[in-house]
């Protein structure tokens, strides 16, 4: 996902360019917006964390871009491309280093396992939206 503040700042094209240049194939792509309820359900795993309410409000605050990406070793390679959660810790040349505002508003989301990638893909896309 390209998160609300990165879309609002006009960075969706540049971020998609970095993803495509990074060797990822776009399987599905959508411009959409989460309700608070949907954002809460997407981030259910973080329910017990102190920033959950803030995270849900933020993710529902504006439109986002969601995608399913394919590549050998996609999950790990995408985490490498986006960089650490906190942009202050993110390596040079990563998406978060270039575009994140803060640890909270960090420009992009990446799945943390192949299993969660499949669940998150199903959250946003039907079969006929995948190519
Ligand atoms: P990620 O997998 O690198 O995105 O990081 P996590 O799974 O640990 O956290 C999920 C998301 O919650 C992050 O991408 C941030 O948007 C947000 N987040 C993480 N830590 C904090 C925090 O300390 N405060 C706030 N407000 N948000 C946070
Ligand atoms: Mg995570």
Tab-separated table of N, CA and C and ligand atoms in Angstrom:
chain	number	residue	atom	x	y	z
A	1	UNK	N	0.843	-1.182	0.000
A	1	UNK	CA	0.000	0.000	0.000
A	1	UNK	C	0.885	1.241	0.000
A	2	UNK	N	0.443	2.245	-0.748
A	2	UNK	CA	1.011	3.578	-0.624
A	2	UNK	C	0.042	4.330	0.299
A	3	UNK	N	0.571	4.798	1.430
A	3	UNK	CA	-0.272	5.292	2.515
A	3	UNK	C	-0.749	6.726	2.252
A	4	UNK	N	-1.782	7.180	3.012
A	4	UNK	CA	-2.451	8.445	2.690
A	4	UNK	C	-1.536	9.657	2.550
A	5	UNK	N	-0.543	9.818	3.434
A	5	UNK	CA	0.246	11.053	3.368
A	5	UNK	C	1.137	11.066	2.137
A	6	UNK	N	1.570	9.874	1.686
A	6	UNK	CA	2.419	9.802	0.493
A	6	UNK	C	1.603	10.084	-0.768
A	7	UNK	N	0.357	9.612	-0.786
A	7	UNK	CA	-0.539	9.938	-1.902
A	7	UNK	C	-0.818	11.441	-1.913
A	8	UNK	N	-1.143	12.000	-0.723
A	8	UNK	CA	-1.473	13.432	-0.628
A	8	UNK	C	-0.296	14.312	-1.042
A	9	UNK	N	0.919	13.834	-0.788
A	9	UNK	CA	2.111	14.615	-1.135
A	9	UNK	C	2.475	14.487	-2.619
A	10	UNK	N	1.710	13.695	-3.365
A	10	UNK	CA	1.961	13.569	-4.808
A	10	UNK	C	3.055	12.578	-5.152
A	11	UNK	N	3.324	11.634	-4.229
A	11	UNK	CA	4.446	10.709	-4.439
A	11	UNK	C	4.044	9.341	-4.985
A	12	UNK	N	2.762	9.144	-5.350
A	12	UNK	CA	2.382	7.787	-5.756
A	12	UNK	C	3.100	7.336	-7.028
A	13	UNK	N	3.280	8.239	-7.977
A	13	UNK	CA	3.944	7.862	-9.227
A	13	UNK	C	5.407	7.492	-8.989
A	14	UNK	N	6.090	8.306	-8.200
A	14	UNK	CA	7.514	8.039	-7.922
A	14	UNK	C	7.688	6.730	-7.168
A	15	UNK	N	6.786	6.454	-6.240
A	15	UNK	CA	6.896	5.217	-5.459
A	15	UNK	C	6.610	4.007	-6.349
A	16	UNK	N	5.568	4.100	-7.183
A	16	UNK	CA	5.283	2.989	-8.105
A	16	UNK	C	6.454	2.753	-9.047
A	17	UNK	N	7.092	3.839	-9.481
A	17	UNK	CA	8.256	3.729	-10.357
A	17	UNK	C	9.389	2.960	-9.667
A	18	UNK	N	9.644	3.263	-8.402
A	18	UNK	CA	10.695	2.550	-7.666
A	18	UNK	C	10.352	1.069	-7.528
A	19	UNK	N	9.069	0.772	-7.334
A	19	UNK	CA	8.634	-0.622	-7.179
A	19	UNK	C	8.833	-1.382	-8.490
A	20	UNK	N	8.403	-0.774	-9.602
A	20	UNK	CA	8.524	-1.431	-10.907
A	20	UNK	C	9.994	-1.553	-11.295
A	21	UNK	N	10.764	-0.490	-11.083
A	21	UNK	CA	12.213	-0.560	-11.369
A	21	UNK	C	12.925	-1.555	-10.458
A	22	UNK	N	12.344	-1.840	-9.303
A	22	UNK	CA	12.913	-2.826	-8.382
A	22	UNK	C	12.646	-4.255	-8.814
A	23	UNK	N	11.971	-4.428	-9.945
A	23	UNK	CA	11.778	-5.777	-10.487
A	23	UNK	C	10.485	-6.456	-10.066
A	24	UNK	N	9.577	-5.695	-9.477
A	24	UNK	CA	8.294	-6.278	-9.067
A	24	UNK	C	7.287	-6.175	-10.204
A	25	UNK	N	6.562	-7.271	-10.401
A	25	UNK	CA	5.479	-7.280	-11.393
A	25	UNK	C	4.173	-6.922	-10.682
A	26	UNK	N	3.427	-5.979	-11.266
A	26	UNK	CA	2.139	-5.595	-10.684
A	26	UNK	C	1.082	-6.609	-11.130
A	27	UNK	N	0.505	-7.318	-10.166
A	27	UNK	CA	-0.535	-8.322	-10.432
A	27	UNK	C	-1.923	-7.700	-10.302
A	28	UNK	N	-2.045	-6.727	-9.382
A	28	UNK	CA	-3.309	-6.021	-9.154
A	28	UNK	C	-2.986	-4.633	-8.611
A	29	UNK	N	-3.864	-3.656	-8.934
A	29	UNK	CA	-3.587	-2.263	-8.549
A	29	UNK	C	-4.906	-1.506	-8.389
A	30	UNK	N	-5.015	-0.692	-7.337
A	30	UNK	CA	-6.277	0.012	-7.075
A	30	UNK	C	-6.047	1.309	-6.294
A	31	UNK	N	-6.828	2.346	-6.632
A	31	UNK	CA	-6.864	3.613	-5.871
A	31	UNK	C	-8.139	3.581	-5.064
A	32	UNK	N	-8.016	3.620	-3.736
A	32	UNK	CA	-9.193	3.408	-2.900
A	32	UNK	C	-9.024	4.117	-1.567
A	33	UNK	N	-10.015	3.996	-0.708
A	33	UNK	CA	-9.908	4.588	0.623
A	33	UNK	C	-10.534	3.640	1.638
A	34	UNK	N	-9.867	3.462	2.773
A	34	UNK	CA	-10.380	2.605	3.839
A	34	UNK	C	-11.284	3.409	4.763
A	35	UNK	N	-12.409	2.819	5.171
A	35	UNK	CA	-13.185	3.387	6.274
A	35	UNK	C	-12.405	3.106	7.560
A	36	UNK	N	-12.784	3.742	8.660
A	36	UNK	CA	-12.115	3.457	9.942
A	36	UNK	C	-12.294	1.983	10.298
A	37	UNK	N	-13.477	1.474	10.032
A	37	UNK	CA	-13.757	0.069	10.341
A	37	UNK	C	-12.864	-0.868	9.517
A	38	UNK	N	-12.722	-0.555	8.231
A	38	UNK	CA	-11.866	-1.388	7.375
A	38	UNK	C	-10.399	-1.295	7.791
A	39	UNK	N	-9.945	-0.072	8.120
A	39	UNK	CA	-8.555	0.093	8.559
A	39	UNK	C	-8.322	-0.676	9.859
A	40	UNK	N	-9.309	-0.647	10.750
A	40	UNK	CA	-9.210	-1.386	12.007
A	40	UNK	C	-9.106	-2.868	11.773
A	41	UNK	N	-9.841	-3.357	10.808
A	41	UNK	CA	-9.811	-4.780	10.521
A	41	UNK	C	-8.514	-5.166	9.798
A	42	UNK	N	-8.036	-4.311	8.891
A	42	UNK	CA	-6.773	-4.602	8.195
A	42	UNK	C	-5.624	-4.704	9.194
A	43	UNK	N	-5.621	-3.825	10.196
A	43	UNK	CA	-4.513	-3.760	11.175
A	43	UNK	C	-4.856	-4.462	12.493
A	44	UNK	N	-5.835	-5.361	12.446
A	44	UNK	CA	-6.273	-6.129	13.628
A	44	UNK	C	-5.098	-6.710	14.436
A	45	UNK	N	-4.041	-7.169	13.732
A	45	UNK	CA	-2.883	-7.773	14.434
A	45	UNK	C	-2.209	-6.792	15.392
A	46	UNK	N	-2.398	-5.490	15.169
A	46	UNK	CA	-1.744	-4.493	16.019
A	46	UNK	C	-2.694	-3.934	17.088
A	47	UNK	N	-3.846	-4.595	17.271
A	47	UNK	CA	-4.909	-4.118	18.161
A	47	UNK	C	-4.418	-3.782	19.568
A	48	UNK	N	-3.462	-4.576	20.063
A	48	UNK	CA	-2.994	-4.386	21.442
A	48	UNK	C	-1.895	-3.316	21.538
A	49	UNK	N	-1.397	-2.846	20.413
A	49	UNK	CA	-0.296	-1.883	20.481
A	49	UNK	C	-0.833	-0.480	20.801
A	50	UNK	N	-0.035	0.310	21.525
A	50	UNK	CA	-0.537	1.607	22.031
A	50	UNK	C	-0.927	2.582	20.920
A	51	UNK	N	-0.360	2.396	19.723
A	51	UNK	CA	-0.625	3.340	18.641
A	51	UNK	C	-1.742	2.879	17.701
A	52	UNK	N	-2.473	1.804	18.080
A	52	UNK	CA	-3.481	1.229	17.177
A	52	UNK	C	-4.525	2.266	16.727
A	53	UNK	N	-5.070	3.027	17.668
A	53	UNK	CA	-6.103	4.020	17.331
A	53	UNK	C	-5.578	5.071	16.373
A	54	UNK	N	-4.368	5.521	16.652
A	54	UNK	CA	-3.725	6.526	15.797
A	54	UNK	C	-3.477	5.957	14.390
A	55	UNK	N	-3.033	4.692	14.347
A	55	UNK	CA	-2.754	4.032	13.069
A	55	UNK	C	-4.036	3.899	12.241
A	56	UNK	N	-5.122	3.516	12.885
A	56	UNK	CA	-6.406	3.344	12.187
A	56	UNK	C	-6.901	4.696	11.650
A	57	UNK	N	-6.839	5.744	12.475
A	57	UNK	CA	-7.266	7.078	12.027
A	57	UNK	C	-6.445	7.544	10.822
A	58	UNK	N	-5.156	7.345	10.920
A	58	UNK	CA	-4.236	7.745	9.845
A	58	UNK	C	-4.528	6.982	8.553
A	59	UNK	N	-4.688	5.662	8.645
A	59	UNK	CA	-4.874	4.872	7.427
A	59	UNK	C	-6.226	5.123	6.766
A	60	UNK	N	-7.183	5.675	7.546
A	60	UNK	CA	-8.496	6.011	6.985
A	60	UNK	C	-8.583	7.493	6.602
A	61	UNK	N	-7.471	8.222	6.707
A	61	UNK	CA	-7.520	9.684	6.564
A	61	UNK	C	-7.561	10.181	5.124
A	62	UNK	N	-7.321	9.300	4.161
A	62	UNK	CA	-7.343	9.730	2.765
A	62	UNK	C	-7.138	8.546	1.845
A	63	UNK	N	-7.226	8.784	0.534
A	63	UNK	CA	-7.073	7.671	-0.403
A	63	UNK	C	-5.675	7.062	-0.368
A	64	UNK	N	-5.621	5.803	-0.725
A	64	UNK	CA	-4.381	5.022	-0.764
A	64	UNK	C	-4.307	4.287	-2.100
A	65	UNK	N	-3.124	3.780	-2.403
A	65	UNK	CA	-2.954	2.892	-3.556
A	65	UNK	C	-2.617	1.516	-3.007
A	66	UNK	N	-3.336	0.492	-3.471
A	66	UNK	CA	-3.044	-0.866	-3.014
A	66	UNK	C	-2.631	-1.722	-4.205
A	67	UNK	N	-1.713	-2.627	-3.978
A	67	UNK	CA	-1.225	-3.475	-5.064
A	67	UNK	C	-0.856	-4.858	-4.549
A	68	UNK	N	-0.986	-5.820	-5.446
A	68	UNK	CA	-0.376	-7.138	-5.242
A	68	UNK	C	0.833	-7.190	-6.169
A	69	UNK	N	1.977	-7.559	-5.608
A	69	UNK	CA	3.235	-7.578	-6.364
A	69	UNK	C	3.795	-8.982	-6.406
A	70	UNK	N	4.478	-9.303	-7.511
A	70	UNK	CA	5.070	-10.636	-7.678
A	70	UNK	C	6.553	-10.508	-8.021
A	71	UNK	N	7.345	-11.343	-7.406
A	71	UNK	CA	8.793	-11.377	-7.663
A	71	UNK	C	9.324	-12.607	-6.937
A	72	UNK	N	10.450	-13.176	-7.383
A	72	UNK	CA	11.115	-14.185	-6.569
A	72	UNK	C	11.477	-13.527	-5.248
A	73	UNK	N	11.228	-14.214	-4.157
A	73	UNK	CA	11.597	-13.670	-2.837
A	73	UNK	C	10.927	-12.312	-2.561
A	74	UNK	N	9.691	-12.164	-3.058
A	74	UNK	CA	9.023	-10.848	-3.063
A	74	UNK	C	8.906	-10.217	-1.676
A	75	UNK	N	8.468	-10.980	-0.693
A	75	UNK	CA	8.209	-10.395	0.625
A	75	UNK	C	9.490	-9.762	1.185
A	76	UNK	N	10.572	-10.530	1.216
A	76	UNK	CA	11.834	-10.003	1.775
A	76	UNK	C	12.396	-8.875	0.914
A	77	UNK	N	12.355	-9.052	-0.405
A	77	UNK	CA	12.911	-8.023	-1.278
A	77	UNK	C	12.114	-6.718	-1.175
A	78	UNK	N	10.799	-6.830	-0.988
A	78	UNK	CA	9.993	-5.610	-0.858
A	78	UNK	C	10.304	-4.903	0.468
A	79	UNK	N	10.467	-5.678	1.537
A	79	UNK	CA	10.841	-5.074	2.823
A	79	UNK	C	12.181	-4.345	2.687
A	80	UNK	N	13.084	-4.932	1.899
A	80	UNK	CA	14.383	-4.298	1.668
A	80	UNK	C	14.208	-2.981	0.891
A	81	UNK	N	13.356	-3.024	-0.133
A	81	UNK	CA	13.118	-1.826	-0.954
A	81	UNK	C	12.458	-0.706	-0.151
A	82	UNK	N	11.557	-1.054	0.773
A	82	UNK	CA	10.865	0.008	1.521
A	82	UNK	C	11.707	0.529	2.690
A	83	UNK	N	12.541	-0.311	3.287
A	83	UNK	CA	13.392	0.137	4.393
A	83	UNK	C	12.707	-0.004	5.748
A	84	UNK	N	13.437	0.376	6.787
A	84	UNK	CA	12.959	0.204	8.164
A	84	UNK	C	11.692	1.013	8.431
A	85	UNK	N	10.899	0.552	9.404
A	85	UNK	CA	9.644	1.210	9.780
A	85	UNK	C	9.855	2.703	10.053
A	86	UNK	N	10.915	3.009	10.790
A	86	UNK	CA	11.246	4.403	11.119
A	86	UNK	C	12.212	4.947	10.061
A	87	UNK	N	11.805	5.979	9.319
A	87	UNK	CA	12.674	6.481	8.238
A	87	UNK	C	14.059	6.917	8.735
A	88	UNK	N	14.152	7.276	10.014
A	88	UNK	CA	15.453	7.651	10.571
A	88	UNK	C	16.411	6.455	10.574
A	89	UNK	N	15.845	5.234	10.587
A	89	UNK	CA	16.656	3.999	10.576
A	89	UNK	C	16.739	3.385	9.176
A	90	UNK	N	16.014	3.945	8.222
A	90	UNK	CA	15.929	3.326	6.887
A	90	UNK	C	17.195	3.605	6.072
A	91	UNK	N	17.623	2.600	5.311
A	91	UNK	CA	18.832	2.734	4.494
A	91	UNK	C	18.626	3.755	3.374
A	92	UNK	N	19.732	4.361	2.946
A	92	UNK	CA	19.719	5.273	1.799
A	92	UNK	C	19.118	4.566	0.581
A	93	UNK	N	18.338	5.311	-0.191
A	93	UNK	CA	17.797	4.766	-1.433
A	93	UNK	C	16.520	3.959	-1.253
A	94	UNK	N	16.070	3.769	-0.009
A	94	UNK	CA	14.818	3.040	0.200
A	94	UNK	C	13.627	4.000	0.073
A	95	UNK	N	12.460	3.419	-0.144
A	95	UNK	CA	11.248	4.237	-0.319
A	95	UNK	C	10.971	5.055	0.942
A	96	UNK	N	11.094	4.423	2.115
A	96	UNK	CA	10.806	5.161	3.348
A	96	UNK	C	11.856	6.248	3.609
A	97	UNK	N	13.113	5.969	3.278
A	97	UNK	CA	14.135	7.011	3.438
A	97	UNK	C	13.787	8.223	2.571
A	98	UNK	N	13.326	7.950	1.348
A	98	UNK	CA	13.034	9.036	0.410
A	98	UNK	C	11.727	9.762	0.723
A	99	UNK	N	10.709	9.032	1.192
A	99	UNK	CA	9.364	9.611	1.208
A	99	UNK	C	8.645	9.618	2.554
A	100	UNK	N	9.092	8.829	3.548
A	100	UNK	CA	8.352	8.778	4.818
A	100	UNK	C	8.520	10.080	5.593
A	101	UNK	N	7.441	10.484	6.278
A	101	UNK	CA	7.490	11.682	7.127
A	101	UNK	C	7.971	11.338	8.528
A	102	UNK	N	7.603	10.149	9.007
A	102	UNK	CA	7.879	9.765	10.396
A	102	UNK	C	7.682	8.256	10.529
A	103	UNK	N	7.959	7.720	11.715
A	103	UNK	CA	7.734	6.293	11.959
A	103	UNK	C	6.261	5.936	11.776
A	104	UNK	N	5.364	6.843	12.123
A	104	UNK	CA	3.932	6.584	11.970
A	104	UNK	C	3.511	6.775	10.509
A	105	UNK	N	3.850	7.930	9.945
A	105	UNK	CA	3.479	8.246	8.554
A	105	UNK	C	4.649	7.871	7.660
A	106	UNK	N	4.740	6.576	7.383
A	106	UNK	CA	5.952	6.059	6.748
A	106	UNK	C	5.750	5.599	5.301
A	107	UNK	N	4.821	6.235	4.612
A	107	UNK	CA	4.686	6.186	3.138
A	107	UNK	C	4.150	4.883	2.544
A	108	UNK	N	4.616	3.743	3.057
A	108	UNK	CA	4.217	2.467	2.435
A	108	UNK	C	4.018	1.371	3.474
A	109	UNK	N	3.217	0.402	3.081
A	109	UNK	CA	3.048	-0.836	3.849
A	109	UNK	C	3.559	-1.995	3.015
A	110	UNK	N	4.225	-2.931	3.659
A	110	UNK	CA	4.587	-4.187	3.001
A	110	UNK	C	4.190	-5.354	3.880
A	111	UNK	N	3.714	-6.432	3.268
A	111	UNK	CA	3.324	-7.618	4.036
A	111	UNK	C	4.545	-8.207	4.734
A	112	UNK	N	4.305	-8.858	5.883
A	112	UNK	CA	5.436	-9.395	6.647
A	112	UNK	C	5.605	-10.902	6.512
A	113	UNK	N	4.760	-11.557	5.694
A	113	UNK	CA	4.936	-12.985	5.402
A	113	UNK	C	4.147	-13.305	4.133
A	114	UNK	N	4.487	-14.413	3.501
A	114	UNK	CA	3.737	-14.815	2.300
A	114	UNK	C	2.277	-15.085	2.655
A	115	UNK	N	2.064	-15.649	3.834
A	115	UNK	CA	0.703	-15.954	4.275
A	115	UNK	C	-0.108	-14.658	4.441
A	116	UNK	N	0.473	-13.656	5.101
A	116	UNK	CA	-0.240	-12.383	5.262
A	116	UNK	C	-0.406	-11.652	3.933
A	117	UNK	N	0.556	-11.809	3.025
A	117	UNK	CA	0.420	-11.193	1.698
A	117	UNK	C	-0.820	-11.747	0.997
A	118	UNK	N	-1.038	-13.046	1.124
A	118	UNK	CA	-2.213	-13.668	0.492
A	118	UNK	C	-3.501	-13.149	1.135
A	119	UNK	N	-3.519	-13.069	2.468
A	119	UNK	CA	-4.712	-12.569	3.177
A	119	UNK	C	-4.976	-11.103	2.826
A	120	UNK	N	-3.918	-10.293	2.779
A	120	UNK	CA	-4.077	-8.864	2.492
A	120	UNK	C	-4.505	-8.649	1.033
A	121	UNK	N	-4.002	-9.477	0.129
A	121	UNK	CA	-4.446	-9.407	-1.263
A	121	UNK	C	-5.932	-9.704	-1.378
A	122	UNK	N	-6.378	-10.721	-0.633
A	122	UNK	CA	-7.803	-11.080	-0.660
A	122	UNK	C	-8.673	-9.993	-0.038
A	123	UNK	N	-8.108	-9.218	0.884
A	123	UNK	CA	-8.849	-8.121	1.537
A	123	UNK	C	-9.269	-7.079	0.492
A	124	UNK	N	-8.408	-6.836	-0.500
A	124	UNK	CA	-8.641	-5.743	-1.452
A	124	UNK	C	-9.109	-6.176	-2.841
A	125	UNK	N	-8.783	-7.395	-3.272
A	125	UNK	CA	-8.962	-7.732	-4.691
A	125	UNK	C	-9.741	-9.023	-4.903
A	126	UNK	N	-10.609	-8.994	-5.916
A	126	UNK	CA	-11.268	-10.208	-6.364
A	126	UNK	C	-10.377	-10.897	-7.396
A	127	UNK	N	-10.751	-12.093	-7.773
A	127	UNK	CA	-9.976	-12.852	-8.755
A	127	UNK	C	-9.877	-12.150	-10.098
A	128	UNK	N	-10.977	-11.484	-10.532
A	128	UNK	CA	-10.967	-10.861	-11.865
A	128	UNK	C	-10.205	-9.538	-11.910
A	129	UNK	N	-9.659	-9.099	-10.767
A	129	UNK	CA	-8.841	-7.882	-10.738
A	129	UNK	C	-7.346	-8.201	-10.733
A	130	UNK	N	-7.010	-9.474	-10.936
A	130	UNK	CA	-5.591	-9.908	-10.868
A	130	UNK	C	-5.142	-10.350	-12.250
A	131	UNK	N	-3.957	-9.922	-12.663
A	131	UNK	CA	-3.470	-10.213	-13.999
A	131	UNK	C	-2.034	-10.712	-13.968
B	1	LIG	P1	6.015	-2.171	9.340
B	1	LIG	O1	5.767	-3.631	9.144
B	1	LIG	O2	7.431	-1.774	9.017
B	1	LIG	O3	5.019	-1.309	8.601
B	1	LIG	O4	5.839	-1.840	10.888
B	1	LIG	P2	4.858	-2.479	11.993
B	1	LIG	O5	4.167	-3.681	11.470
B	1	LIG	O6	5.661	-2.630	13.245
B	1	LIG	O7	3.812	-1.306	12.257
B	1	LIG	C1	2.724	-1.099	11.380
B	1	LIG	C2	2.551	0.380	11.140
B	1	LIG	O8	2.173	1.008	12.359
B	1	LIG	C3	3.834	1.126	10.728
B	1	LIG	O9	4.125	1.007	9.364
B	1	LIG	C4	3.491	2.552	11.119
B	1	LIG	O10	2.634	3.196	10.160
B	1	LIG	C5	2.693	2.331	12.389
B	1	LIG	N1	3.555	2.468	13.577
B	1	LIG	C6	4.613	1.692	13.939
B	1	LIG	N2	5.165	2.128	15.082
B	1	LIG	C7	4.446	3.229	15.449
B	1	LIG	C8	4.510	4.138	16.545
B	1	LIG	O11	5.365	4.033	17.440
B	1	LIG	N3	3.563	5.149	16.582
B	1	LIG	C9	2.604	5.284	15.612
B	1	LIG	N4	1.711	6.273	15.694
B	1	LIG	N5	2.515	4.446	14.565
B	1	LIG	C10	3.424	3.435	14.476
B	2	LIG	MG1	4.181	-4.859	9.710
